PDB file of C-alpha atoms in Angstrom:
ATOM      1  CA  MET A   1      -0.047   0.023   0.010  1.00 71.00           C
ATOM      2  CA  ARG A   2       2.983   2.330   0.811  1.00 78.00           C
ATOM      3  CA  ARG A   3       4.445   1.923  -2.662  1.00 80.00           C
ATOM      4  CA  LEU A   4       1.086   2.522  -4.350  1.00 81.00           C
ATOM      5  CA  ALA A   5       0.829   5.788  -2.331  1.00 82.00           C
ATOM      6  CA  GLN A   6       4.321   6.935  -3.269  1.00 82.00           C
ATOM      7  CA  ALA A   7       3.580   6.054  -7.024  1.00 80.00           C
ATOM      8  CA  GLY A   8       0.550   8.016  -6.688  1.00 77.00           C
ATOM      9  CA  CYS A   9       2.186  11.216  -5.252  1.00 74.00           C
ATOM     10  CA  LEU A  10       4.888  10.847  -7.923  1.00 73.00           C
ATOM     11  CA  ALA A  11       2.239  10.720 -10.679  1.00 72.00           C
ATOM     12  CA  LEU A  12       0.462  13.648  -9.267  1.00 67.00           C
ATOM     13  CA  THR A  13       3.707  15.826  -9.136  1.00 70.00           C
ATOM     14  CA  LEU A  14       4.331  14.995 -12.746  1.00 67.00           C
ATOM     15  CA  VAL A  15       0.834  15.797 -13.752  1.00 64.00           C
ATOM     16  CA  VAL A  16      -0.300  18.783 -11.716  1.00 60.00           C
ATOM     17  CA  PRO A  17       1.461  21.998 -13.071  1.00 61.00           C
ATOM     18  CA  GLN A  18       3.717  23.814 -10.709  1.00 59.00           C
ATOM     19  CA  LEU A  19       2.082  26.970  -9.184  1.00 57.00           C
ATOM     20  CA  HIS A  20       4.100  30.115  -9.682  1.00 57.00           C
ATOM     21  CA  ALA A  21       4.158  33.110  -7.274  1.00 58.00           C
ATOM     22  CA  GLN A  22       1.765  35.895  -8.407  1.00 62.00           C
ATOM     23  CA  ASP A  23       2.789  39.373  -8.734  1.00 61.00           C
ATOM     24  CA  ALA A  24       0.866  41.281  -5.977  1.00 64.00           C
ATOM     25  CA  SER A  25       2.321  44.741  -6.820  1.00 64.00           C
ATOM     26  CA  PHE A  26      -0.423  45.675  -9.397  1.00 70.00           C
ATOM     27  CA  GLY A  27       2.062  47.810 -11.117  1.00 73.00           C
ATOM     28  CA  ALA A  28       2.599  50.247  -8.127  1.00 76.00           C
ATOM     29  CA  PRO A  29       6.098  50.992  -7.155  1.00 79.00           C
ATOM     30  CA  PRO A  30       7.581  49.242  -4.061  1.00 77.00           C
ATOM     31  CA  LEU A  31       7.137  51.005  -0.848  1.00 80.00           C
ATOM     32  CA  ALA A  32      10.225  52.831   0.562  1.00 82.00           C
ATOM     33  CA  ALA A  33      11.094  52.753   4.252  1.00 81.00           C
ATOM     34  CA  PRO A  34      10.434  55.951   5.954  1.00 85.00           C
ATOM     35  CA  ARG A  35      13.638  58.124   6.587  1.00 85.00           C
ATOM     36  CA  ASN A  36      14.669  58.358  10.269  1.00 88.00           C
ATOM     37  CA  ALA A  37      17.150  61.131  10.917  1.00 86.00           C
ATOM     38  CA  ALA A  38      18.353  59.227  14.038  1.00 86.00           C
ATOM     39  CA  LEU A  39      19.831  56.272  11.934  1.00 85.00           C
ATOM     40  CA  ALA A  40      21.585  58.542   9.435  1.00 80.00           C
ATOM     41  CA  PRO A  41      25.471  58.245   9.442  1.00 74.00           C
ATOM     42  CA  GLY A  42      26.991  60.061  12.463  1.00 73.00           C
ATOM     43  CA  ALA A  43      23.550  60.612  14.059  1.00 80.00           C
ATOM     44  CA  ARG A  44      22.620  59.003  17.351  1.00 83.00           C
ATOM     45  CA  TYR A  45      22.044  55.507  16.317  1.00 82.00           C
ATOM     46  CA  GLY A  46      23.764  55.596  12.993  1.00 79.00           C
ATOM     47  CA  SER A  47      27.107  54.352  12.072  1.00 78.00           C
ATOM     48  CA  ARG A  48      30.135  56.247  13.513  1.00 82.00           C
ATOM     49  CA  VAL A  49      31.579  58.411  10.880  1.00 80.00           C
ATOM     50  CA  PRO A  50      34.321  61.130  11.356  1.00 86.00           C
ATOM     51  CA  PRO A  51      32.673  64.493  11.345  1.00 83.00           C
ATOM     52  CA  ALA A  52      34.945  65.602   8.367  1.00 89.00           C
ATOM     53  CA  LEU A  53      33.236  63.068   6.237  1.00 87.00           C
ATOM     54  CA  ILE A  54      29.802  64.170   7.268  1.00 83.00           C
ATOM     55  CA  ALA A  55      30.688  67.906   6.748  1.00 90.00           C
ATOM     56  CA  ALA A  56      31.983  66.986   3.122  1.00 93.00           C
ATOM     57  CA  ALA A  57      28.870  65.215   2.222  1.00 90.00           C
ATOM     58  CA  TRP A  58      26.830  68.182   3.415  1.00 91.00           C
ATOM     59  CA  VAL A  59      28.865  70.608   1.456  1.00 95.00           C
ATOM     60  CA  GLU A  60      28.327  68.423  -1.690  1.00 95.00           C
ATOM     61  CA  ARG A  61      24.627  68.521  -1.081  1.00 93.00           C
ATOM     62  CA  VAL A  62      24.513  72.259  -0.661  1.00 95.00           C
ATOM     63  CA  LEU A  63      26.631  72.841  -3.784  1.00 95.00           C
ATOM     64  CA  ALA A  64      24.429  70.570  -5.893  1.00 94.00           C
ATOM     65  CA  ARG A  65      21.432  72.475  -4.912  1.00 90.00           C
ATOM     66  CA  ARG A  66      22.880  75.844  -6.177  1.00 85.00           C
TER      67      ARG A  66
END
């Protein structure tokens, strides 16, 4: 009986088509995580970065806006 059940399961796996994951995005862009200032580099919970690097990045952003 066990071999019959195994043969039946094998036959079903060959006959029944595999299901594919469905796309649930509906064409909308993926959600972005909200920005948390405390997690930015050099902030309270962010990675430890020398102040000179943070200042250089800030200067680049300010000059890019001009």
